[in-house]
Coordinates of C-alpha atoms in Angstrom, one line a residue:
X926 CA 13.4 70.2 8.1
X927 CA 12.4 74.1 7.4
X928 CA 11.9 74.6 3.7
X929 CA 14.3 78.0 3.3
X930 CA 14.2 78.4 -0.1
X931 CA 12.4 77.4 -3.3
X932 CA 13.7 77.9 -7.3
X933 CA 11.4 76.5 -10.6
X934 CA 11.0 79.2 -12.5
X935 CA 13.2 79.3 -15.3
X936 CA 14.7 76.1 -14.4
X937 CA 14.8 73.7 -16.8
X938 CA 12.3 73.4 -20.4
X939 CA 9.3 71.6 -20.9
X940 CA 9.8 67.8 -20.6
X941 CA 12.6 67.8 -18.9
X942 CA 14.7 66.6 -15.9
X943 CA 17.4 67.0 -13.4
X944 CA 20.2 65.0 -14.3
X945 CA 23.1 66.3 -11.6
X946 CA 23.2 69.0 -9.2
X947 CA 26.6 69.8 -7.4
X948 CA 27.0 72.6 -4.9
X949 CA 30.1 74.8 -4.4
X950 CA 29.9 77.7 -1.2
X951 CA 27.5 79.8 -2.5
X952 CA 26.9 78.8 -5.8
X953 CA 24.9 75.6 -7.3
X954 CA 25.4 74.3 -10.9
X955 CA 22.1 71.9 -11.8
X956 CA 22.2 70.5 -15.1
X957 CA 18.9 69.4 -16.5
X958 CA 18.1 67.5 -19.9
X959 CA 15.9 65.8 -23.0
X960 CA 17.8 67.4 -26.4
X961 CA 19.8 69.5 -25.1
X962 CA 22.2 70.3 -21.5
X963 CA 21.7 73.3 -20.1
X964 CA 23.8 73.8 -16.9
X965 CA 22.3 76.3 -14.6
X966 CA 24.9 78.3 -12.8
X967 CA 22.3 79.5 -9.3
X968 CA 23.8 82.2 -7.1
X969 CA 23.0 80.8 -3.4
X970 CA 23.9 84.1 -1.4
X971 CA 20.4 84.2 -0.4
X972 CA 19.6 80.8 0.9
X973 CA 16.1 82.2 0.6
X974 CA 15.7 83.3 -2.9
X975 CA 17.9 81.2 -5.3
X976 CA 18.6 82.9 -8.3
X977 CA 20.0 81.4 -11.6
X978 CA 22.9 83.3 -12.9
X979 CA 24.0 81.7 -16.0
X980 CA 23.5 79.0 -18.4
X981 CA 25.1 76.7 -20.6
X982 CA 23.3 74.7 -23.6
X983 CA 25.1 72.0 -25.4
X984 CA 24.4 68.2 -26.4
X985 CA 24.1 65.8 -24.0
X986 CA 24.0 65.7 -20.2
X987 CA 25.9 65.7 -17.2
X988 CA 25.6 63.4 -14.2
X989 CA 28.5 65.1 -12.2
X990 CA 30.5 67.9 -12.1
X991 CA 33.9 69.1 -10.0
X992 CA 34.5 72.2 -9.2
X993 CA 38.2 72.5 -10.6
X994 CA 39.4 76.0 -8.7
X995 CA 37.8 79.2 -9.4
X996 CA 34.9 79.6 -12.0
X997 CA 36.4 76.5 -13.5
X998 CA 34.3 73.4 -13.7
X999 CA 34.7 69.6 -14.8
X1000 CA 31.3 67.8 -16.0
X1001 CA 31.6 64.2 -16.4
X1002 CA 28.3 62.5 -18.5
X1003 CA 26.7 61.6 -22.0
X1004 CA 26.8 62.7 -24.9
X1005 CA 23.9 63.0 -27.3
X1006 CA 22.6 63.7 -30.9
X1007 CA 20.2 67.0 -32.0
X1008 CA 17.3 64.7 -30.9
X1009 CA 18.2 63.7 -27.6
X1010 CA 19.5 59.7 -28.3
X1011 CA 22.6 59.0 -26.1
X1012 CA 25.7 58.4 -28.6
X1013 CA 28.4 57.9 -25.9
X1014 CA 30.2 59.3 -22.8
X1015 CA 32.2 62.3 -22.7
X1016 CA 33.9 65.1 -20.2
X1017 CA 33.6 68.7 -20.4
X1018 CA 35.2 71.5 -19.4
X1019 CA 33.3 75.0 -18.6
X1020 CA 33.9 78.5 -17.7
X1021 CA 31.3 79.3 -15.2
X1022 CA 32.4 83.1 -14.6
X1023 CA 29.5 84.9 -13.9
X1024 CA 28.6 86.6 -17.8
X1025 CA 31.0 84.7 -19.5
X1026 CA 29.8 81.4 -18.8
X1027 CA 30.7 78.8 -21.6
X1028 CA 31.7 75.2 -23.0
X1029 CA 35.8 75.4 -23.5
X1030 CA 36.3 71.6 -24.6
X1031 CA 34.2 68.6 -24.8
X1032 CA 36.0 65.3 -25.5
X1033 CA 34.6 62.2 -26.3
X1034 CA 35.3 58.9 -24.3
X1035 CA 33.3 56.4 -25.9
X1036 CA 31.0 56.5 -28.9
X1037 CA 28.5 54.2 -29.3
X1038 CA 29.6 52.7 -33.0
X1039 CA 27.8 50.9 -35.6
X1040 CA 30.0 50.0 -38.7
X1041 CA 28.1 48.7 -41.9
X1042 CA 25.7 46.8 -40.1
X1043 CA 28.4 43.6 -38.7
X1044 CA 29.5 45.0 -35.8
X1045 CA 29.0 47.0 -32.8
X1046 CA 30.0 48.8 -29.8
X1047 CA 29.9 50.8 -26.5
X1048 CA 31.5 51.8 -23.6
X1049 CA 30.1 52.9 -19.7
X1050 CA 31.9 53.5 -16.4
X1051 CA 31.3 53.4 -13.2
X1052 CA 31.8 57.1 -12.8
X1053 CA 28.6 57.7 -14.5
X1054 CA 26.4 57.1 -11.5
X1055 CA 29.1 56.8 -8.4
X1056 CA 31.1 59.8 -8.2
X1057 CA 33.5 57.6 -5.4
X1058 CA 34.5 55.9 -8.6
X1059 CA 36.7 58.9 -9.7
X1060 CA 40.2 59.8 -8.6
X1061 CA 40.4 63.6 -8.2
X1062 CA 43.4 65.4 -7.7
X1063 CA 42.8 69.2 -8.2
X1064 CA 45.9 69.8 -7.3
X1065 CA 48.4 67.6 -9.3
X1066 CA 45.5 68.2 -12.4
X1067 CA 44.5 64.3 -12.9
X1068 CA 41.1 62.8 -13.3
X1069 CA 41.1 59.7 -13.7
X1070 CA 38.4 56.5 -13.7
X1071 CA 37.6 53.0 -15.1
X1072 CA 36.0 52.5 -18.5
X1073 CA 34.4 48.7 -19.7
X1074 CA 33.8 48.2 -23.5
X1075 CA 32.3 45.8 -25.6
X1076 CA 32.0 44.9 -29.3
X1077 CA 30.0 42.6 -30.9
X1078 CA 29.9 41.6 -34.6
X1079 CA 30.1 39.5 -37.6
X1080 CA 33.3 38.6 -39.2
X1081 CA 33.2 37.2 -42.9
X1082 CA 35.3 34.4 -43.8
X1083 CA 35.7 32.5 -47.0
X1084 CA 34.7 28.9 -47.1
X1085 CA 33.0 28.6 -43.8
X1086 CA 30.8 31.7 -43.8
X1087 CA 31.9 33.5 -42.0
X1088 CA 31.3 33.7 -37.5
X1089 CA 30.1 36.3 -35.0
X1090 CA 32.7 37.6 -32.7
X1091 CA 32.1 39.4 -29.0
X1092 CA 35.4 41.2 -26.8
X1093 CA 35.0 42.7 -23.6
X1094 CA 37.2 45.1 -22.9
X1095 CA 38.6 46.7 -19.8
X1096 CA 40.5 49.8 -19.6
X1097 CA 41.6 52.6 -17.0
X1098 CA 41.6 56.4 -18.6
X1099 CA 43.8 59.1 -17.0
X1100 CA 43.1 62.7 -17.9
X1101 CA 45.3 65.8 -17.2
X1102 CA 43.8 68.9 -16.4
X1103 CA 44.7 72.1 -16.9
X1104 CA 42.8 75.5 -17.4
X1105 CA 45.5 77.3 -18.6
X1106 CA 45.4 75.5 -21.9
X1107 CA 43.1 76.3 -24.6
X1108 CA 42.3 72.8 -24.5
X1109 CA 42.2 72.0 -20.8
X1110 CA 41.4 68.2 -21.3
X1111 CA 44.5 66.3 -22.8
X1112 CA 44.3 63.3 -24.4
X1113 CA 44.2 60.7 -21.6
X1114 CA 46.4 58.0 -20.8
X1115 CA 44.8 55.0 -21.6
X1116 CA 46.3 51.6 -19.1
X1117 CA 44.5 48.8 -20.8
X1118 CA 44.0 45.5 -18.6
X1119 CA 43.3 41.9 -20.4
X1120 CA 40.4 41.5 -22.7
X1121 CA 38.6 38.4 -23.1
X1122 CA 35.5 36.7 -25.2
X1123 CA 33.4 35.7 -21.7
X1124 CA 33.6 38.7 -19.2
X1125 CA 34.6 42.0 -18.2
X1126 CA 38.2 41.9 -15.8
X1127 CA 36.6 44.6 -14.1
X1128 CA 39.2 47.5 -13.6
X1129 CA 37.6 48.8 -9.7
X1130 CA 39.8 51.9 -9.2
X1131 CA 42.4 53.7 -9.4
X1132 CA 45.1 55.1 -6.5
X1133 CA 47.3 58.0 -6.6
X1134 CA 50.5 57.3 -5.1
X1135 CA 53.5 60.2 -5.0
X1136 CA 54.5 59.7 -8.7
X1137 CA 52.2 56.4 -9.3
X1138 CA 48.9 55.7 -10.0
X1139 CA 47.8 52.3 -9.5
X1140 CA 44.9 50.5 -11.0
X1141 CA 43.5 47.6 -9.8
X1142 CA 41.3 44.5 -11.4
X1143 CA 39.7 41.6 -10.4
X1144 CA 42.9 40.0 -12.1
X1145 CA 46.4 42.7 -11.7
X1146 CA 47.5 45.5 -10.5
X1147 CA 49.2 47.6 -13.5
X1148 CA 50.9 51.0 -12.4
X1149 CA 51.5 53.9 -14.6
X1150 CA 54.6 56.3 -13.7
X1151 CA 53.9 60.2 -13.5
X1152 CA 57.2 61.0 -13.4
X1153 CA 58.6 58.8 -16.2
X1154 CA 55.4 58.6 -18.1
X1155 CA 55.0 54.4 -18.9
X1156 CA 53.2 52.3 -17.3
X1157 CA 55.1 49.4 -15.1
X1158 CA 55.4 45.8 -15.4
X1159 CA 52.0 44.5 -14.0
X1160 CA 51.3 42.5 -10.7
X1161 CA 48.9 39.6 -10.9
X1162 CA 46.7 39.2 -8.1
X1163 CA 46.1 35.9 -6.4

């Protein structure tokens, strides 16, 4: 392969490192991070000479992004505290208009919790690292993927002493999408299948459908209606 092009200058501080880099026509977004996220916005119209033409700083980092029609873009990643520790997962939603470029909503998925010292919690998905993990539909304005949890604590209880407690939790989060909002990330849909003490149920993905999304498990299918917004009786699998 011929080496065309070549961009480091400018790219990225001192200490740190490329977390995601998506490319859309012409343009690149490459989102680097150790306190902080910037997301470069590079202007590929000369293959040869790559030139960034915006940035966006906020906590945390992204490890994808979709392009979500023009100058609008979906970043999928962690979030993280003023001195660079991971505190959870989170989606964002950018502007990435040439001069304008900004941050319009970041919400949180899962924060890593710890309450008073007795119990504990987080939360990862699949998504994180395996962007074929995702249901995309640009059109319709879902995103969609699987999220596993799991708490672990201490629960006091008089007489006995009280016992420590772990849940595994498995849950499927739907988001709707939609720029025209000042808000464009809603507050997802949230189709939770079983939890239990030993293991995750292991929600795999999710299928859109016409009007239906269908997420599946190791355990049931369980389908939420887009046109009547409930989610159906669930289908155990065998």
């Amino acid at each position: 392969f011929d080496l065309i092009g070549h961009l480091s200058d400018n790219l990225g501080k001192p200490g740190e490192e490329i977390k995601s880099v998506r490319y859309d026509g012409e343009t690149a977004y490459i989102v680097t991070f150790e306190l902080t996220d910037p997301l470069y916005v590079i202007d590929l119209q000369d293959p040869s000479s790559p030139t960034i033409v915006g940035e966006i700083l906020q906590p945390g980092f992204d490890t994808y992004q979709h392009v979500w029609g023009d100058n609008r873009l979906i970043g999928i990643g962690y979030d993280a505290d003023e001195n660079g520790f991971v505190t959870g997962m989170k989606i964002s939603a950018y502007n990435v208009s040439s001069g304008e470029e900004e941050p319009l909503q970041t919400y949180n998925i899962f924060s890593y919790d710890y309450s008073s010292g007795t119990s504990w919690s987080y939360g990862f998905s699949e998504a994180l690292y395996n962007h074929k993990a995702l249901l995309v539909s640009v059109e319709r304005g879902y995103l969609g993927f699987a999220v596993q949890a799991y708490e672990y604590g201490y629960v006091e209880s008089s007489g006995s002493g009280g016992s420590w407690y772990s849940i595994y939790h498995s849950y499927y989060y739907l988001f709707k999408i939609d720029f025209a909002n000042k808000n464009p990330i809603a507050d997802p849909i949230i189709i939770e299948h079983p939890s239990s003490n030993d293991y995750y149920v292991g929600v795999d993905r999710g299928l859109m459908i016409d009007d239906y999304v269908y997420t599946l498990s190791d355990q049931m299918v369980i389908t939420y209606s887009l046109a009547d917004a409930q989610i159906l009786e669930p289908h155990l699998v065998f």
